[in-house]
Structure formats: C-alpha cells, structure tokens
PDB file of C-alpha atoms in Angstrom:
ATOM      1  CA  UNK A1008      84.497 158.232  97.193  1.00 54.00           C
ATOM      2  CA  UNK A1009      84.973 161.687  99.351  1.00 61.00           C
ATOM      3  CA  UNK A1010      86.923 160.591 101.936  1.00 64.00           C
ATOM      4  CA  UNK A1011      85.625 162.950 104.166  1.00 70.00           C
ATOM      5  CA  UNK A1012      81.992 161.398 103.404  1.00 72.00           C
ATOM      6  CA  UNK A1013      80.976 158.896 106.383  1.00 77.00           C
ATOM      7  CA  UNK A1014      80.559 155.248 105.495  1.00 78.00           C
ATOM      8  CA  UNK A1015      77.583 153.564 106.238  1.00 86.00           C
ATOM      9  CA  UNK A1016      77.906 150.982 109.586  1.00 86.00           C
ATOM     10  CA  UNK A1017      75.752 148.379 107.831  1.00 87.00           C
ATOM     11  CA  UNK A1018      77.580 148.654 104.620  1.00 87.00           C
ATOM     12  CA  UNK A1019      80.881 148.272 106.539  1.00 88.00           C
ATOM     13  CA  UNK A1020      79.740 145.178 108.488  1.00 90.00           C
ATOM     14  CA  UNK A1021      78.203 143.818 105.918  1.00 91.00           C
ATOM     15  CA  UNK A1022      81.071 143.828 103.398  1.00 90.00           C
ATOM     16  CA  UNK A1023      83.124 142.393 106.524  1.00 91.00           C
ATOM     17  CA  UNK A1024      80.521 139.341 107.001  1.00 93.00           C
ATOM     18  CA  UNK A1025      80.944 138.650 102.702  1.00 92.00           C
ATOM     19  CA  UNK A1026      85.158 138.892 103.451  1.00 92.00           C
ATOM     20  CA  UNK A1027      85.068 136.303 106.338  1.00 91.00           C
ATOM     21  CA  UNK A1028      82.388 133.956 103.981  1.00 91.00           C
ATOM     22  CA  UNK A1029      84.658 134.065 101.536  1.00 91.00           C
ATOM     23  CA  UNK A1030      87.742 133.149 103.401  1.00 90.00           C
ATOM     24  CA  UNK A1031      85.572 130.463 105.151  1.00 90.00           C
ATOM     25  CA  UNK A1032      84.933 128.697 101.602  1.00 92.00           C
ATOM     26  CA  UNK A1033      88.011 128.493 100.839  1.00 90.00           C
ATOM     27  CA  UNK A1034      89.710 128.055 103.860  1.00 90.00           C
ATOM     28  CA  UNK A1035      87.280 124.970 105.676  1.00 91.00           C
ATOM     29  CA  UNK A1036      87.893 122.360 102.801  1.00 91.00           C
ATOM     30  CA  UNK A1037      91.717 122.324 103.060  1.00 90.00           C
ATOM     31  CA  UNK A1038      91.331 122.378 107.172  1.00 89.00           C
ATOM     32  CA  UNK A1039      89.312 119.332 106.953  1.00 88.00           C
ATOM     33  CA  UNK A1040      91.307 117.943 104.472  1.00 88.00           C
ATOM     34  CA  UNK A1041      94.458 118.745 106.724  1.00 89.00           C
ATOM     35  CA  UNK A1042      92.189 116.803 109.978  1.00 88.00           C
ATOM     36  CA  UNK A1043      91.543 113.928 107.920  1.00 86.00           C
ATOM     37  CA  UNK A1044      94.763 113.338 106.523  1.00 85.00           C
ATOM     38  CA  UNK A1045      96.897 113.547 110.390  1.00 88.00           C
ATOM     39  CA  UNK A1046      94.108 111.267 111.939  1.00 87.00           C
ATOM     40  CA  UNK A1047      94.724 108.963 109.383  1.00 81.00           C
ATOM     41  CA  UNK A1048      91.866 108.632 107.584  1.00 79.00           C
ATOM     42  CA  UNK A1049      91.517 106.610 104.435  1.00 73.00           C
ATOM     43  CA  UNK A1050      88.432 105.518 102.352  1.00 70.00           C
ATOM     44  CA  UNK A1051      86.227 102.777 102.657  1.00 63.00           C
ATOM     45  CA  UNK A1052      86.864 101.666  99.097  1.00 60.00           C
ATOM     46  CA  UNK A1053      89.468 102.941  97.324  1.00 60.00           C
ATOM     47  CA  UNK A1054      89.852 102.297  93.071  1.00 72.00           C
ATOM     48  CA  UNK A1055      92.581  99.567  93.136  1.00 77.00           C
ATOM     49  CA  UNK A1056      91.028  95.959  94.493  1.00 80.00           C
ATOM     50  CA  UNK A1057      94.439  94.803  94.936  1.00 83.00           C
ATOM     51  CA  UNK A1058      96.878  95.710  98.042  1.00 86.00           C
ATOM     52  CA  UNK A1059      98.389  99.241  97.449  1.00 86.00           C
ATOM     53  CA  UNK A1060     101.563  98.584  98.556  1.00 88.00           C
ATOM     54  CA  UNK A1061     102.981 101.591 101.403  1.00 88.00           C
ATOM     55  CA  UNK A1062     106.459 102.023  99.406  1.00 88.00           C
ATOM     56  CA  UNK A1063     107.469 100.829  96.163  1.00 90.00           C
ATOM     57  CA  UNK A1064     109.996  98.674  96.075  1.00 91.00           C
ATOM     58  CA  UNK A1065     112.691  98.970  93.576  1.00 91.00           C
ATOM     59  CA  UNK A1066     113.183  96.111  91.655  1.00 92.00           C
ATOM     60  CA  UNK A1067     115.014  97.339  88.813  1.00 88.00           C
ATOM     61  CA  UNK A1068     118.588  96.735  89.812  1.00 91.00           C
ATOM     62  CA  UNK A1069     118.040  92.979  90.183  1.00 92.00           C
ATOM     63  CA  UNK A1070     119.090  91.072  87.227  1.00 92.00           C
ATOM     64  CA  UNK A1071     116.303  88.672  86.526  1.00 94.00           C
ATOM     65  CA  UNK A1072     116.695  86.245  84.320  1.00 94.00           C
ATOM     66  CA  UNK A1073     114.248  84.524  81.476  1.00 94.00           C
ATOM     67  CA  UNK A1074     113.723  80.424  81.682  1.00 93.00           C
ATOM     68  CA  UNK A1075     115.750  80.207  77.927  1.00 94.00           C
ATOM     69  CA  UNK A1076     118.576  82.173  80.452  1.00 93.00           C
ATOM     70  CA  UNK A1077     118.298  85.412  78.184  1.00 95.00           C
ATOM     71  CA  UNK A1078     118.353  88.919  81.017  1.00 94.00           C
ATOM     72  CA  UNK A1079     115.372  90.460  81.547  1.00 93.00           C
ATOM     73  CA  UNK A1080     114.828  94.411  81.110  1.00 90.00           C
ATOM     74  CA  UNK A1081     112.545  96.427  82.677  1.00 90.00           C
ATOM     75  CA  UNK A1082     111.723  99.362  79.622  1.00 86.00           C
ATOM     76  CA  UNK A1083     109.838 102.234  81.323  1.00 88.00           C
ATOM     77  CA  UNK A1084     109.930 103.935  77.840  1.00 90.00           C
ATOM     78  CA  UNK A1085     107.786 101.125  76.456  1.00 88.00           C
ATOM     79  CA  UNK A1086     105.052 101.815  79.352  1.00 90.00           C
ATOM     80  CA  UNK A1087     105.265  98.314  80.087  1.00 91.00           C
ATOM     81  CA  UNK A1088     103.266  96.793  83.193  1.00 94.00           C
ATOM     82  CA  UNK A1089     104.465  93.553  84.795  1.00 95.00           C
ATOM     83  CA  UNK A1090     102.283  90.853  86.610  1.00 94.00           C
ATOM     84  CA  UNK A1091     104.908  89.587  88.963  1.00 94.00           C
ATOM     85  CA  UNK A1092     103.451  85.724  89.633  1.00 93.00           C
ATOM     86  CA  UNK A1093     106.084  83.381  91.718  1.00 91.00           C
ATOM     87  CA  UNK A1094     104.269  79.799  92.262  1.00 90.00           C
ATOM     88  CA  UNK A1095     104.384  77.970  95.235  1.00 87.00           C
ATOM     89  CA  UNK A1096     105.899  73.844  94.894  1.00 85.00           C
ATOM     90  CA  UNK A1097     101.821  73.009  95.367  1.00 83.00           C
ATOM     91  CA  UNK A1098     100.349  74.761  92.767  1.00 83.00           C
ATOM     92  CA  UNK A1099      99.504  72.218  90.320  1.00 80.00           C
ATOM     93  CA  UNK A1100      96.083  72.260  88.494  1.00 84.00           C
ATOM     94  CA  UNK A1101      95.563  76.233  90.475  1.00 86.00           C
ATOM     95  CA  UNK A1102      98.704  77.325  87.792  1.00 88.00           C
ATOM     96  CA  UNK A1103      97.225  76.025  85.123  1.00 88.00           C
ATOM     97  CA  UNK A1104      94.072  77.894  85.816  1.00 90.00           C
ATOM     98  CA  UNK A1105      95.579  80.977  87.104  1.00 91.00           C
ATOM     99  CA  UNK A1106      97.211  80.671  83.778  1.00 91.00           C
ATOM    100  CA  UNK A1107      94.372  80.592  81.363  1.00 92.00           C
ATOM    101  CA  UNK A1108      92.858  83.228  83.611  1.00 93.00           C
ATOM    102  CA  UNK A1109      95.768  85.606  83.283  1.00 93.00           C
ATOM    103  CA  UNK A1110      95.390  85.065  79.464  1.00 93.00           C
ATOM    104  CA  UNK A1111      91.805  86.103  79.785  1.00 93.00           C
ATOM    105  CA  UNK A1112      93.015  89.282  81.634  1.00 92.00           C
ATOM    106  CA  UNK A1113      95.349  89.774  79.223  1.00 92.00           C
ATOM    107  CA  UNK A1114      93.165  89.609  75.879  1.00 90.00           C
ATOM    108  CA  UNK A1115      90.345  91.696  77.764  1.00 91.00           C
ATOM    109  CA  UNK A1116      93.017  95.104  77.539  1.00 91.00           C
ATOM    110  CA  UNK A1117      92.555  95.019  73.791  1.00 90.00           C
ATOM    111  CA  UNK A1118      94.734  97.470  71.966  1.00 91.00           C
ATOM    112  CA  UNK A1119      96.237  97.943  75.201  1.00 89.00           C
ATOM    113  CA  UNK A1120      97.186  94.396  75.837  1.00 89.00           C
ATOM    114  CA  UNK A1121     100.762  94.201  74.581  1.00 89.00           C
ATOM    115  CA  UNK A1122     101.510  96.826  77.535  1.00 92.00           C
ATOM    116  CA  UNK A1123     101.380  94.273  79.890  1.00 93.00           C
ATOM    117  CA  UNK A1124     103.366  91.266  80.221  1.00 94.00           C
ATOM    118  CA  UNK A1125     103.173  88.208  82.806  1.00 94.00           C
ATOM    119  CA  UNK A1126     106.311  87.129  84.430  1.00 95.00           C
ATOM    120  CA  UNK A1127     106.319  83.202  85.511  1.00 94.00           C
ATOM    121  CA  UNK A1128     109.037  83.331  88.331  1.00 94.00           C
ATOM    122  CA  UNK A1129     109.466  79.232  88.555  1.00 90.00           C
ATOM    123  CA  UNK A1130     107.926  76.207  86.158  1.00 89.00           C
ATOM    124  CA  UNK A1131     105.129  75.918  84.154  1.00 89.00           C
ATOM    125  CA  UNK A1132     102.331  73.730  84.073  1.00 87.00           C
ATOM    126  CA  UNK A1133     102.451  70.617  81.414  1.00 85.00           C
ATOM    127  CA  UNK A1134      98.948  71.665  80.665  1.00 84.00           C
ATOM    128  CA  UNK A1135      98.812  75.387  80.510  1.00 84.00           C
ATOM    129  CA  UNK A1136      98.825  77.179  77.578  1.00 85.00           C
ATOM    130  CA  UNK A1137     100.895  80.020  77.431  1.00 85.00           C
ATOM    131  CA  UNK A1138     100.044  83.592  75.193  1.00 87.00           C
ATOM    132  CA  UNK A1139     101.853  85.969  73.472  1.00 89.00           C
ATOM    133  CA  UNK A1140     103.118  87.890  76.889  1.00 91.00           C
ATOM    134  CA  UNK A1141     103.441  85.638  78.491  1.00 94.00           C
ATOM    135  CA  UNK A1142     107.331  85.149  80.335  1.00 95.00           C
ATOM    136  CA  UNK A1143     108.776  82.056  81.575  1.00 95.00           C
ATOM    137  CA  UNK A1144     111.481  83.330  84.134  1.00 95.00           C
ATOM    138  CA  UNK A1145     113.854  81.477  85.828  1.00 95.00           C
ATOM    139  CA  UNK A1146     113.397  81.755  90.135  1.00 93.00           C
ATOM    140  CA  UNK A1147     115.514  83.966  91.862  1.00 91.00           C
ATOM    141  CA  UNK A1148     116.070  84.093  95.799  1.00 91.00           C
ATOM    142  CA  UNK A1149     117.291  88.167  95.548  1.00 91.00           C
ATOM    143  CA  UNK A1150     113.497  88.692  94.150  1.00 91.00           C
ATOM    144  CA  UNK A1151     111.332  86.496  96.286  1.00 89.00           C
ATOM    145  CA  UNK A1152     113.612  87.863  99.622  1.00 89.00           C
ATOM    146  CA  UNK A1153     112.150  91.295  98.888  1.00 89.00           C
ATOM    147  CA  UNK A1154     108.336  90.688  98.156  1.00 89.00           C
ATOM    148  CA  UNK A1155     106.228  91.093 100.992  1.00 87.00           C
ATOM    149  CA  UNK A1156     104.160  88.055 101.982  1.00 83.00           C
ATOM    150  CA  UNK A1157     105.153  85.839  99.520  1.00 81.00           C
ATOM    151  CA  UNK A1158     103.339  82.424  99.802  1.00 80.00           C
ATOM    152  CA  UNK A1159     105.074  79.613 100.413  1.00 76.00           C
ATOM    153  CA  UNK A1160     102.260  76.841  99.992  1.00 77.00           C
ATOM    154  CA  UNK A1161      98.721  76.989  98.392  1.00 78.00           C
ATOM    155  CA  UNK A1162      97.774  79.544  95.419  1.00 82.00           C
ATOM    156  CA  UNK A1163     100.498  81.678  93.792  1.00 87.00           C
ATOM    157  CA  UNK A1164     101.715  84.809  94.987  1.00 85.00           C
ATOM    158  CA  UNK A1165     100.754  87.590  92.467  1.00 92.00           C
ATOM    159  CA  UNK A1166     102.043  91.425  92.250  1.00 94.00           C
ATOM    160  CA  UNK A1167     101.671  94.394  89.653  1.00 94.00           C
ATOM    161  CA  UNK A1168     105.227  95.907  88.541  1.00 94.00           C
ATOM    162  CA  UNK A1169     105.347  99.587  87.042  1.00 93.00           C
ATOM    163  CA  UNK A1170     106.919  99.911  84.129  1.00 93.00           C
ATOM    164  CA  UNK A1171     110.485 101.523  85.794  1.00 92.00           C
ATOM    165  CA  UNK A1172     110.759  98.349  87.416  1.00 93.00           C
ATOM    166  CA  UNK A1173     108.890  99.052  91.110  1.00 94.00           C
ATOM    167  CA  UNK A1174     106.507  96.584  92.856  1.00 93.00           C
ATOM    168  CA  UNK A1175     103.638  98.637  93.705  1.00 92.00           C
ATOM    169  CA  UNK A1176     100.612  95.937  94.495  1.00 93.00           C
ATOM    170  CA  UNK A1177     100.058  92.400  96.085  1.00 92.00           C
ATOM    171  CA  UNK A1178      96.986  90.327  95.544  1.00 91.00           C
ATOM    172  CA  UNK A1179      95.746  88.308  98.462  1.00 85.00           C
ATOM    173  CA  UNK A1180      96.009  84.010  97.229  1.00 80.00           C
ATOM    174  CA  UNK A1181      92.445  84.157  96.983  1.00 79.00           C
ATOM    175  CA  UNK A1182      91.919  87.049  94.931  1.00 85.00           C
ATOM    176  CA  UNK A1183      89.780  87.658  91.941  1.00 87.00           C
ATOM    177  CA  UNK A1184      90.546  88.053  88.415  1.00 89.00           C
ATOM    178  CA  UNK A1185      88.291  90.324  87.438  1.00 89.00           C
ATOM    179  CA  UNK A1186      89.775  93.044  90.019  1.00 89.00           C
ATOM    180  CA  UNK A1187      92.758  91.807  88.636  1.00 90.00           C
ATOM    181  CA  UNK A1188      91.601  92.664  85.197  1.00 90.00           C
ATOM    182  CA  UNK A1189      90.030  96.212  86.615  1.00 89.00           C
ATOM    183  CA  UNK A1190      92.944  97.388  88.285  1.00 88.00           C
ATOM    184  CA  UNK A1191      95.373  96.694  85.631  1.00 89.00           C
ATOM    185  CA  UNK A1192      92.861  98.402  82.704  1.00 87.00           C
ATOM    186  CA  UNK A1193      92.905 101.670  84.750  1.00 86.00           C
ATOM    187  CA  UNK A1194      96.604 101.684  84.842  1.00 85.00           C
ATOM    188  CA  UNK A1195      97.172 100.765  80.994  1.00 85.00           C
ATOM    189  CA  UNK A1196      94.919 104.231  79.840  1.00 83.00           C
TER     190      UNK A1196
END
C-alpha cells in the first residue's frame, strides 16, 4: 500500500469493530470466570458424591500400624488408594454390612481393583467376611485426632486416602455405596 494513498473511513472502522470482537471473545470468558471464582461460586453438582475435603491432610508421617502389629506404608509409586473406615463401639451388624458392601465396591473396579485397599482402623465383625484388600489396622488416637468429623456413635466414619498418604474426602454416616463405588472408579483410571 502507497502510503500516500487515503484509507477508506469504513474500512478503518470496520477493521477496528473486528479488533475489539476479537479481544471481546477472548477476553469475556476469563472475566467471568475471574467474577465467579471471587464471589465464590461453586457448582450445583460437582463429580465426586463424597465431601471434597478444603485441604488435604497429610497423613503420611503417622506410623499406623496393622492388627498382626506389622507398620503400615503408604506407596504412592504403587498408585494405591486407601478407604480410611474407623468404626464407632456401636457398629455391630452396620460393620458387617458396610463390610460386604465395601467388598462389592471393591470387586466392581475390576482390573483396577488391587489399587485400592480398605483400612479397618479398630475390630472386626465375627461375621464379616473379609477380601483380598482388605486391612485390619490396629486404632490409633494420632489418626482419629486429625480426621474431621469423625463419628463417635452410629455408622462408621469413612474417608478416601491418595496414594502419597493425604486424606482428601469424608462420606457423610449415611452415605451410599454406589457414590462410593463412582467416586473411587474415576480416581483409579
């Protein structure tokens, strides 16, 4: 172009309008975002069923121990997934069942299912029947003293451990297995 040649006033504003457009598409997503996210905005419904948990809490330097007294190692390298379940002195005939449901849980991850273990913080049932991942662990005060709402009466408490050893989710006592069994299948892919 001559730059002594005039440039048409439509051409110039019109090119101007398709430069601010442009800017606007990109630009309007991330500033709503940005709204959304200081108002504190969150989802309806969000893909775990079970209580996301605001800060992991590190479990890993605890030295828990199995119920044959044997330590217990976290082994992020394995990509191992705990289900954390401390009973309360009540429990009874709900154990046993929570038992044989957790074994349903467990055989529903197919191939997947040896990634994810279930640690018994406190006695078994005479009745239940324990599976393959199934870990007998001895109590321990440190542990319970840093999970949040622990129940002390009624059903079992029940949380979901990463595999580096971090307590990332709490089920309500009344929760249901089978978000129990969705939310840990999305984590073991």
């Amino acid at each position: 172009m001559n730059p002594e040649t005039p440039v048409d006033p439509a051409l110039r504003r019109r090119n101007r309008i398709m430069l601010v457009a442009l800017a606007l598409i990109f630009l309007l997503p991330v500033a709503g975002a940005s709204l959304l996210h200081l108002s504190g905005w969150r989802p309806g419904h969000t893909r775990n069923h079970g209580e996301l948990l605001p800060a992991p809490l590190a479990l890993a330097d605890l030295t828990l121990r199995r119920a044959d007294g044997s330590r217990y190692a976290f082994a992020p390298q394995e990509r191992r997934w705990q289900i954390a379940v401390v009973p309360t002195p009540d429990c009874g005939v709900r154990c046993a069942e929570l038992i044989a449901g957790l074994d349903k849980v467990w055989r529903l991850q197919g191939r997947r299912a040896d990634r994810l273990q279930v640690l018994w913080f406190g006695s078994v049932p005479e009745d239940a029947v324990p599976f393959r991942t199934f870990v007998p662990m001895q109590p321990d005060e440190a542990f319970a003293a840093r999970l949040p709402e622990l129940a002390r009466t009624g059903a079992p408490s029940l949380y979901l451990i990463d595999p580096s050893g971090f307590l990332v989710m709490r089920y309500a006592p009344d929760f249901d297995l089978a978000h129990l069994r969705a939310d840990v299948t999305h984590l073991l892919k």
